[in-house]
mmCIF file of N, CA and C in Angstrom:
data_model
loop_
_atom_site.group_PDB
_atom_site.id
_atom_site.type_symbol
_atom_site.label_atom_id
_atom_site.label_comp_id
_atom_site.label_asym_id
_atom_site.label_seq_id
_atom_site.Cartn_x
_atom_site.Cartn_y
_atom_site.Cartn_z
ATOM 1 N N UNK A 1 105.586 137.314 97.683
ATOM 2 C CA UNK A 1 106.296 136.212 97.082
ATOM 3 C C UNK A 1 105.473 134.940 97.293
ATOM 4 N N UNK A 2 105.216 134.269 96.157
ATOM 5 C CA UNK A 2 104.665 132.893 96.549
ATOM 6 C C UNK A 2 105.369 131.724 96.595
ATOM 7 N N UNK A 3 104.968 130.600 97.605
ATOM 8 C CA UNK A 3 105.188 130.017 98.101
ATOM 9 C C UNK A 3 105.019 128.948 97.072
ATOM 10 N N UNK A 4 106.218 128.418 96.374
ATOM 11 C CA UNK A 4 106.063 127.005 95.223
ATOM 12 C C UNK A 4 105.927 125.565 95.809
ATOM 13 N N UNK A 5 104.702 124.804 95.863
ATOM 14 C CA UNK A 5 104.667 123.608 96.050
ATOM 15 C C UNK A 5 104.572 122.423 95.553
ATOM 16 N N UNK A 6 105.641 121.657 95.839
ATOM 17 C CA UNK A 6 105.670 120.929 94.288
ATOM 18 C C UNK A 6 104.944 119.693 94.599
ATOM 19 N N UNK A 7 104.504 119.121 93.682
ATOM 20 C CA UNK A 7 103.800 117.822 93.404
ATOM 21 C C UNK A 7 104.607 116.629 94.374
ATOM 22 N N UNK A 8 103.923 115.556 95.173
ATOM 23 C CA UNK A 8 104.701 114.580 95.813
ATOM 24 C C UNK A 8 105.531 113.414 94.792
ATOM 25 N N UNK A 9 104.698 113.740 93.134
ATOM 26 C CA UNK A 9 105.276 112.666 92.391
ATOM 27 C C UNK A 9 106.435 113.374 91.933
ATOM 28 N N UNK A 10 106.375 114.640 91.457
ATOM 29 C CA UNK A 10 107.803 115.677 91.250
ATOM 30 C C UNK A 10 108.891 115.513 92.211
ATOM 31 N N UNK A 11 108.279 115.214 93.118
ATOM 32 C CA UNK A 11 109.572 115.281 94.319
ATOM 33 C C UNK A 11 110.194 114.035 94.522
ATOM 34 N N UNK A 12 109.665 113.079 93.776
ATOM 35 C CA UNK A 12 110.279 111.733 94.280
ATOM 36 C C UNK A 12 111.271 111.587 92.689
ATOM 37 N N UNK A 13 111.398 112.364 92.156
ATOM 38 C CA UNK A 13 112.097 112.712 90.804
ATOM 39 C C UNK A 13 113.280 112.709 90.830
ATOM 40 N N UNK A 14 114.836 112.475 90.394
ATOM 41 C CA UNK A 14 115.999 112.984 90.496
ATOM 42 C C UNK A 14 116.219 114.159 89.652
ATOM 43 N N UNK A 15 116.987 114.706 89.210
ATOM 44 C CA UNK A 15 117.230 115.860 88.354
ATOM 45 C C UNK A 15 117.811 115.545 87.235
ATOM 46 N N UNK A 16 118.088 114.339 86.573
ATOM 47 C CA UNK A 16 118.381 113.536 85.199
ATOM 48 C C UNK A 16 116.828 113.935 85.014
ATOM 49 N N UNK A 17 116.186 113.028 85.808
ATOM 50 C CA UNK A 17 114.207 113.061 85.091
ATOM 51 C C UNK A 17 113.988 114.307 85.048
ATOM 52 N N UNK A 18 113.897 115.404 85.580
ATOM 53 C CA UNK A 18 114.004 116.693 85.729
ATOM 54 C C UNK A 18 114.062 116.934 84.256
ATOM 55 N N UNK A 19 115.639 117.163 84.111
ATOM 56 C CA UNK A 19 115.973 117.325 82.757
ATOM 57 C C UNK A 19 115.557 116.648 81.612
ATOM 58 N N UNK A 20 115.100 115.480 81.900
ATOM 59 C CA UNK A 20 114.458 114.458 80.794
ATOM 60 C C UNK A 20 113.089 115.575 80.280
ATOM 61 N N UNK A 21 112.352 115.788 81.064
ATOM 62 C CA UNK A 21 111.090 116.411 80.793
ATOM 63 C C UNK A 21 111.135 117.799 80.582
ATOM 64 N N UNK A 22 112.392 118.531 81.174
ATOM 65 C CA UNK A 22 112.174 119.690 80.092
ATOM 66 C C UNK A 22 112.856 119.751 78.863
ATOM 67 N N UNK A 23 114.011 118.883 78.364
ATOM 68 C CA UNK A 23 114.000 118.615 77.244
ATOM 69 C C UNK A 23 112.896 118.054 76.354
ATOM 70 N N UNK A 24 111.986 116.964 76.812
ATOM 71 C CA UNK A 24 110.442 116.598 76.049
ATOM 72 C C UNK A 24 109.652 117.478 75.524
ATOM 73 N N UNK A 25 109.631 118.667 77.062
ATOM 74 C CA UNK A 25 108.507 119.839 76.758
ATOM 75 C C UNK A 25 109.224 120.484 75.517
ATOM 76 N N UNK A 26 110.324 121.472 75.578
ATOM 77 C CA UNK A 26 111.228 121.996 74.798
ATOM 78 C C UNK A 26 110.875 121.127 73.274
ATOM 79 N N UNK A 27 111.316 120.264 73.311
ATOM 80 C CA UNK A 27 110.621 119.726 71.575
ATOM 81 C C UNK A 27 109.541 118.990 71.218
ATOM 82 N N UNK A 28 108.840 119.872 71.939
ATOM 83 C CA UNK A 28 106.880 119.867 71.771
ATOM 84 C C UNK A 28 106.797 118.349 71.865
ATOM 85 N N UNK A 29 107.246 117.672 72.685
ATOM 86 C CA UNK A 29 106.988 116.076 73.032
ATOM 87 C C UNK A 29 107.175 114.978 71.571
ATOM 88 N N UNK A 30 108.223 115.458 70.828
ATOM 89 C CA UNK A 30 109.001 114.628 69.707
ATOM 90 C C UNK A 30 110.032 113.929 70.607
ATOM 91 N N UNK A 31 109.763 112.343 70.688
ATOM 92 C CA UNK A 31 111.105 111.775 71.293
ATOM 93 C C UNK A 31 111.792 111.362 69.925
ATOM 94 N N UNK A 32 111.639 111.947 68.999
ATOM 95 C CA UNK A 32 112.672 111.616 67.752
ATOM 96 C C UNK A 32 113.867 112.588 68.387
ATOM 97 N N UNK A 33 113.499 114.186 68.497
ATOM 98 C CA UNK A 33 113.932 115.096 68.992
ATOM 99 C C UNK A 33 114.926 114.726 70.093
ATOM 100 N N UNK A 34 114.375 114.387 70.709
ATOM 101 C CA UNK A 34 114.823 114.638 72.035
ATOM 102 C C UNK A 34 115.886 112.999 71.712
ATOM 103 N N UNK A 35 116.026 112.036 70.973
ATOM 104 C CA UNK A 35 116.930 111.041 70.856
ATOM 105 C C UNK A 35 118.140 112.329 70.646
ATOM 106 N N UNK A 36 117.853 112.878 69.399
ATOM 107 C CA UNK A 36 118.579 113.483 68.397
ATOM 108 C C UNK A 36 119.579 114.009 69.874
ATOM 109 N N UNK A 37 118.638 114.949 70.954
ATOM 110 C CA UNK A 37 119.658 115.572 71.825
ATOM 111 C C UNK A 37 120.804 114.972 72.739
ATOM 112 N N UNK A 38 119.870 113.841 73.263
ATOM 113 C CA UNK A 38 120.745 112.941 73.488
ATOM 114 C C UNK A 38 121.532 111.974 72.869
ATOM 115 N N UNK A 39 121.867 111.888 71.451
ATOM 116 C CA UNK A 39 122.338 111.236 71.014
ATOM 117 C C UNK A 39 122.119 109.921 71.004
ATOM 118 N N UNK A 40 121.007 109.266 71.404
ATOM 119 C CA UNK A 40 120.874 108.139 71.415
ATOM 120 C C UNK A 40 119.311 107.521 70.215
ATOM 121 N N UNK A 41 118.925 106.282 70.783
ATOM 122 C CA UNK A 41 118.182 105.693 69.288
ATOM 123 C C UNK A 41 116.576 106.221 69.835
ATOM 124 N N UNK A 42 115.806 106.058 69.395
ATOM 125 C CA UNK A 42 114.076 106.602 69.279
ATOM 126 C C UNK A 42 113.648 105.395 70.645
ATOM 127 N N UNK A 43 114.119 104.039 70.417
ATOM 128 C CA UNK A 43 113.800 102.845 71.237
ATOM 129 C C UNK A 43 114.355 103.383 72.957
ATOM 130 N N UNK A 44 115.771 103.959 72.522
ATOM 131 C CA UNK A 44 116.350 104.159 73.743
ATOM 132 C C UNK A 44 115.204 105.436 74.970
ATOM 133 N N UNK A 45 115.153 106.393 73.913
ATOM 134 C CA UNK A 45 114.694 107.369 74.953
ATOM 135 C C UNK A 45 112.993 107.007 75.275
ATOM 136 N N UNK A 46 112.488 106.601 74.332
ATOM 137 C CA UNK A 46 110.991 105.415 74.718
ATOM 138 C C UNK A 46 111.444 104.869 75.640
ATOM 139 N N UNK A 47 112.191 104.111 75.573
ATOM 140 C CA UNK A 47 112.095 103.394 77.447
ATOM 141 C C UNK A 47 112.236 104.364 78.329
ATOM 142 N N UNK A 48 113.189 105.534 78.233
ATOM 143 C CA UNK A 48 113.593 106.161 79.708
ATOM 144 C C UNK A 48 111.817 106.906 79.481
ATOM 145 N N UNK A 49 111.223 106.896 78.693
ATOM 146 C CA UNK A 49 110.236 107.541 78.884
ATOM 147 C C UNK A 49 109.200 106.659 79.719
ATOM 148 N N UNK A 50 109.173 105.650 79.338
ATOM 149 C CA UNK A 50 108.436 104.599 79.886
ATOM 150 C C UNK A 50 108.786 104.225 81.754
ATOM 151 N N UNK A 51 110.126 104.468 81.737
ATOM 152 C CA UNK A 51 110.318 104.664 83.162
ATOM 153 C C UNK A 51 109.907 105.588 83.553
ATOM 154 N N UNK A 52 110.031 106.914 83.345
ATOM 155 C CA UNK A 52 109.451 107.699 83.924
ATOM 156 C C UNK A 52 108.123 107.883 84.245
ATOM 157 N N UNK A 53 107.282 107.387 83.535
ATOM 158 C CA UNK A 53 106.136 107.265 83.401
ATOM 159 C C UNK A 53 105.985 106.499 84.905
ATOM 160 N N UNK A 54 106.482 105.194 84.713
ATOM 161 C CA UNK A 54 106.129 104.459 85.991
ATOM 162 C C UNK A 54 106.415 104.946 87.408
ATOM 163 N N UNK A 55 107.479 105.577 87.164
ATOM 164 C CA UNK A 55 107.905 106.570 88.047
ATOM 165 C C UNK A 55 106.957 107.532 89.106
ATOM 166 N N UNK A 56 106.557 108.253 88.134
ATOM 167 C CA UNK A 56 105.225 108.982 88.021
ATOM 168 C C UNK A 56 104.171 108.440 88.564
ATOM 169 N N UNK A 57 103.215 107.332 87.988
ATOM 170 C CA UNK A 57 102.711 106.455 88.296
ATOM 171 C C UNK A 57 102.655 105.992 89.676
ATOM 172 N N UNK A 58 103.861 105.724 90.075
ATOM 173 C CA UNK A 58 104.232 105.044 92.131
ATOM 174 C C UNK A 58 103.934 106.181 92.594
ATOM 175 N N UNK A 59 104.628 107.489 91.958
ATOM 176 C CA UNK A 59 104.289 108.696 93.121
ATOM 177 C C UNK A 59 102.855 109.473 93.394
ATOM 178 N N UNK A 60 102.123 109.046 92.307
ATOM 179 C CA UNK A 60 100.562 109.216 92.538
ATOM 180 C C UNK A 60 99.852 108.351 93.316
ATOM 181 N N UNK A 61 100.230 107.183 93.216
ATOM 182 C CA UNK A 61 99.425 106.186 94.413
ATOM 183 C C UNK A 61 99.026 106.542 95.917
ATOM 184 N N UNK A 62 98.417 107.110 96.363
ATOM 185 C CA UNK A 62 97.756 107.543 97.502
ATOM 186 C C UNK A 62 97.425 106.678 98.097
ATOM 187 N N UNK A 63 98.010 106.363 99.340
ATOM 188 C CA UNK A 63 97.557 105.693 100.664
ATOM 189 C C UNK A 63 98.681 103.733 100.375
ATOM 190 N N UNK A 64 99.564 104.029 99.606
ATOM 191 C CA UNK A 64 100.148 102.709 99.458
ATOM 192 C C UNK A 64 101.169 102.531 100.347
ATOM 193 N N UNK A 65 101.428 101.812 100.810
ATOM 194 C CA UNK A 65 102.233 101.380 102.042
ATOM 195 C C UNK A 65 104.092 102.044 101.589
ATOM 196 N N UNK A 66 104.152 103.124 101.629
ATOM 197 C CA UNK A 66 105.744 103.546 101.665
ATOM 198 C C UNK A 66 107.080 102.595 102.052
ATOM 199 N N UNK A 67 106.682 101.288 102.166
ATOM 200 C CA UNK A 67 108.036 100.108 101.965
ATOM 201 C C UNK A 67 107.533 99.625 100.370
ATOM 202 N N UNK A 68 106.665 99.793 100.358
ATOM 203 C CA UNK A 68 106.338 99.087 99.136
ATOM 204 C C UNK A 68 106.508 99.965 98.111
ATOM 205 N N UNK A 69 106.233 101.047 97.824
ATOM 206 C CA UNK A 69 106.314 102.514 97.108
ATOM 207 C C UNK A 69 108.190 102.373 97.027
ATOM 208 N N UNK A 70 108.542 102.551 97.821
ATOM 209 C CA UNK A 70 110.051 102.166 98.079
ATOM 210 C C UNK A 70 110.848 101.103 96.958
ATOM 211 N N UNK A 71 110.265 99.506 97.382
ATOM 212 C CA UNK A 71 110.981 98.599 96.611
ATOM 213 C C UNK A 71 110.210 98.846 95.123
ATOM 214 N N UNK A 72 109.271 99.699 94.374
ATOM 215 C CA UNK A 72 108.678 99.688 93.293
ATOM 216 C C UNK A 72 109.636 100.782 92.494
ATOM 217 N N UNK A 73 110.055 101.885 93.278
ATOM 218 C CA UNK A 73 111.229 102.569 92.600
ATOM 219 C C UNK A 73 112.449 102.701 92.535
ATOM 220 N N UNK A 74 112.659 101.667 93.648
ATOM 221 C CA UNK A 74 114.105 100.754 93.154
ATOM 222 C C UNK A 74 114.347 99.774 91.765
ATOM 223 N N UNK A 75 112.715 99.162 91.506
ATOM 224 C CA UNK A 75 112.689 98.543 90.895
ATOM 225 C C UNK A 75 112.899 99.071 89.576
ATOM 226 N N UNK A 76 111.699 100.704 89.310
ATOM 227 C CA UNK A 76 112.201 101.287 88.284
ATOM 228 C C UNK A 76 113.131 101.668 88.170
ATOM 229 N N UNK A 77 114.023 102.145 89.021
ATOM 230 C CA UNK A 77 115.193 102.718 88.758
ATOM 231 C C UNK A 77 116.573 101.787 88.613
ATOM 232 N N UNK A 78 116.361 100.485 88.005
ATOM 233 C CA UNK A 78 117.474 99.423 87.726
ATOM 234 C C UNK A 78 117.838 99.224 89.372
ATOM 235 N N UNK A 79 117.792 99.613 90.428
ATOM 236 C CA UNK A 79 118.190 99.403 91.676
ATOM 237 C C UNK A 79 117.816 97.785 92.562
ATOM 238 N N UNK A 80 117.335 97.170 91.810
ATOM 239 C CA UNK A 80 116.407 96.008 91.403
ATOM 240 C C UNK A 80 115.940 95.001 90.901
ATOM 241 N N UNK A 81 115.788 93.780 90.553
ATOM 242 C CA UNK A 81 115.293 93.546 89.279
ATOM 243 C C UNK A 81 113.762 93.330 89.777
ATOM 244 N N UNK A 82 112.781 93.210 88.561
ATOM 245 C CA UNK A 82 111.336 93.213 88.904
ATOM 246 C C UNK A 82 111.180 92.254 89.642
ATOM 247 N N UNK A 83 111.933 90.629 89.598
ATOM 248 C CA UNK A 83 111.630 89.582 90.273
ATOM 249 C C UNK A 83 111.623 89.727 91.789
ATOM 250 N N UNK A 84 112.658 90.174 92.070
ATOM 251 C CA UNK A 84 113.303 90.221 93.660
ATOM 252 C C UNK A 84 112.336 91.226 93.861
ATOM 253 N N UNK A 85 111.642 91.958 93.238
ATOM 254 C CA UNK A 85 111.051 93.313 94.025
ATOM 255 C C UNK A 85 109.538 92.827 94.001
ATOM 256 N N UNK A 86 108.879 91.595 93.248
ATOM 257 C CA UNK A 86 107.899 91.145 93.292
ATOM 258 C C UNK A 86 107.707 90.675 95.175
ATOM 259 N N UNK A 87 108.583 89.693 94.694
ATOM 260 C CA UNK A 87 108.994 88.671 96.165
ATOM 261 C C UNK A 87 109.311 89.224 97.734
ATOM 262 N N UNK A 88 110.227 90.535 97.545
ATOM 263 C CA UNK A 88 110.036 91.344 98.233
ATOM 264 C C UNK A 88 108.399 91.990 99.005
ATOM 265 N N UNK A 89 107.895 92.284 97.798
ATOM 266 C CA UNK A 89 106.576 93.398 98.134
ATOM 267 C C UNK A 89 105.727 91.947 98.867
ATOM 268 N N UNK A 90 105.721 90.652 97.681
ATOM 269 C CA UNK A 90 104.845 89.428 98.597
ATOM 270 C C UNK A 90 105.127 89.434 99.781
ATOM 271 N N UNK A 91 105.526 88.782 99.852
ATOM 272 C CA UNK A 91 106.533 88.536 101.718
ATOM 273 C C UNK A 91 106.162 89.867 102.706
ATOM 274 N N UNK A 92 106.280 90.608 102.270
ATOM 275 C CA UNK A 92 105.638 92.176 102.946
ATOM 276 C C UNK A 92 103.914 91.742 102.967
ATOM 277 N N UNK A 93 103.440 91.450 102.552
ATOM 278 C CA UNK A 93 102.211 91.708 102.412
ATOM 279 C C UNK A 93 101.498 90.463 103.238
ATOM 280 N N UNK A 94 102.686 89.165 103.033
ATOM 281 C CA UNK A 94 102.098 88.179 103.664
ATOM 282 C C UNK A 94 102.337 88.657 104.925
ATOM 283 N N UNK A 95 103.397 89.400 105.539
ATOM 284 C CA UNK A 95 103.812 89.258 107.043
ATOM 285 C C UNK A 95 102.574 90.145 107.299
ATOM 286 N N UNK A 96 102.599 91.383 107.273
ATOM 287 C CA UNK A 96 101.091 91.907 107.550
ATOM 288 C C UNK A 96 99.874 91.723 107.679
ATOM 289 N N UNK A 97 99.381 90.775 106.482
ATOM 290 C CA UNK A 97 98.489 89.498 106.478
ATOM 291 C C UNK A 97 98.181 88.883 108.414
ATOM 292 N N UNK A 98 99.606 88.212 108.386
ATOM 293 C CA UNK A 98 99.862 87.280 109.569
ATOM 294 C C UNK A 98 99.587 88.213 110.845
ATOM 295 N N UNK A 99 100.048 89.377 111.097
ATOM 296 C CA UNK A 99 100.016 90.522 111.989
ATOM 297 C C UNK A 99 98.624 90.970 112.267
ATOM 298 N N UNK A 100 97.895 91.050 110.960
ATOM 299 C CA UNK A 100 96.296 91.573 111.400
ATOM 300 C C UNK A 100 95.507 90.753 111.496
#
């Protein structure tokens, strides 16, 4: 039996995104399609795509400080807004700054 290991950016995934992407795969990567499934507009599922993407994106970053990785997918995930999560990550970066 083998042992499945999943990707660190897969794992930082919920199971909505999960499902987002095997519905994508499933209609050969038509987000006309995939509106159609979800019932919603071509604009709508482009963005959740676009989040995900960024999503994706944070969980590939290798060697980035995990508070910061943190407030960046709060940020994608509406948990956030970009401003406060800018100001956040600054202030982090200055205190460390000050520390080393």
């Amino acid at each position: 039996m083998a042992i499945e290991v999943v990707p660190e950016w897969m794992a930082q995934l919920d199971d909505e995104d999960v499902s987002f992407i095997k519905k994508f795969i499933l209609a050969s990567g038509s987000l006309k399609e995939v509106a159609g499934v979800y019932g919603v507009t071509y604009p709508t599922v482009r963005l959740r795509l676009d989040r995900l993407i960024q999503k994706i994106e944070i969980g590939e970053r290798e060697g980035e400080e995990p508070y910061i990785a943190l407030i960046k997918r709060l940020a994608v995930n509406d948990k956030l807004d970009f401003d406060t999560a800018k100001i956040l990550i600054n202030e982090y970066k200055k205190q460390k700054n000050e520390e080393g």
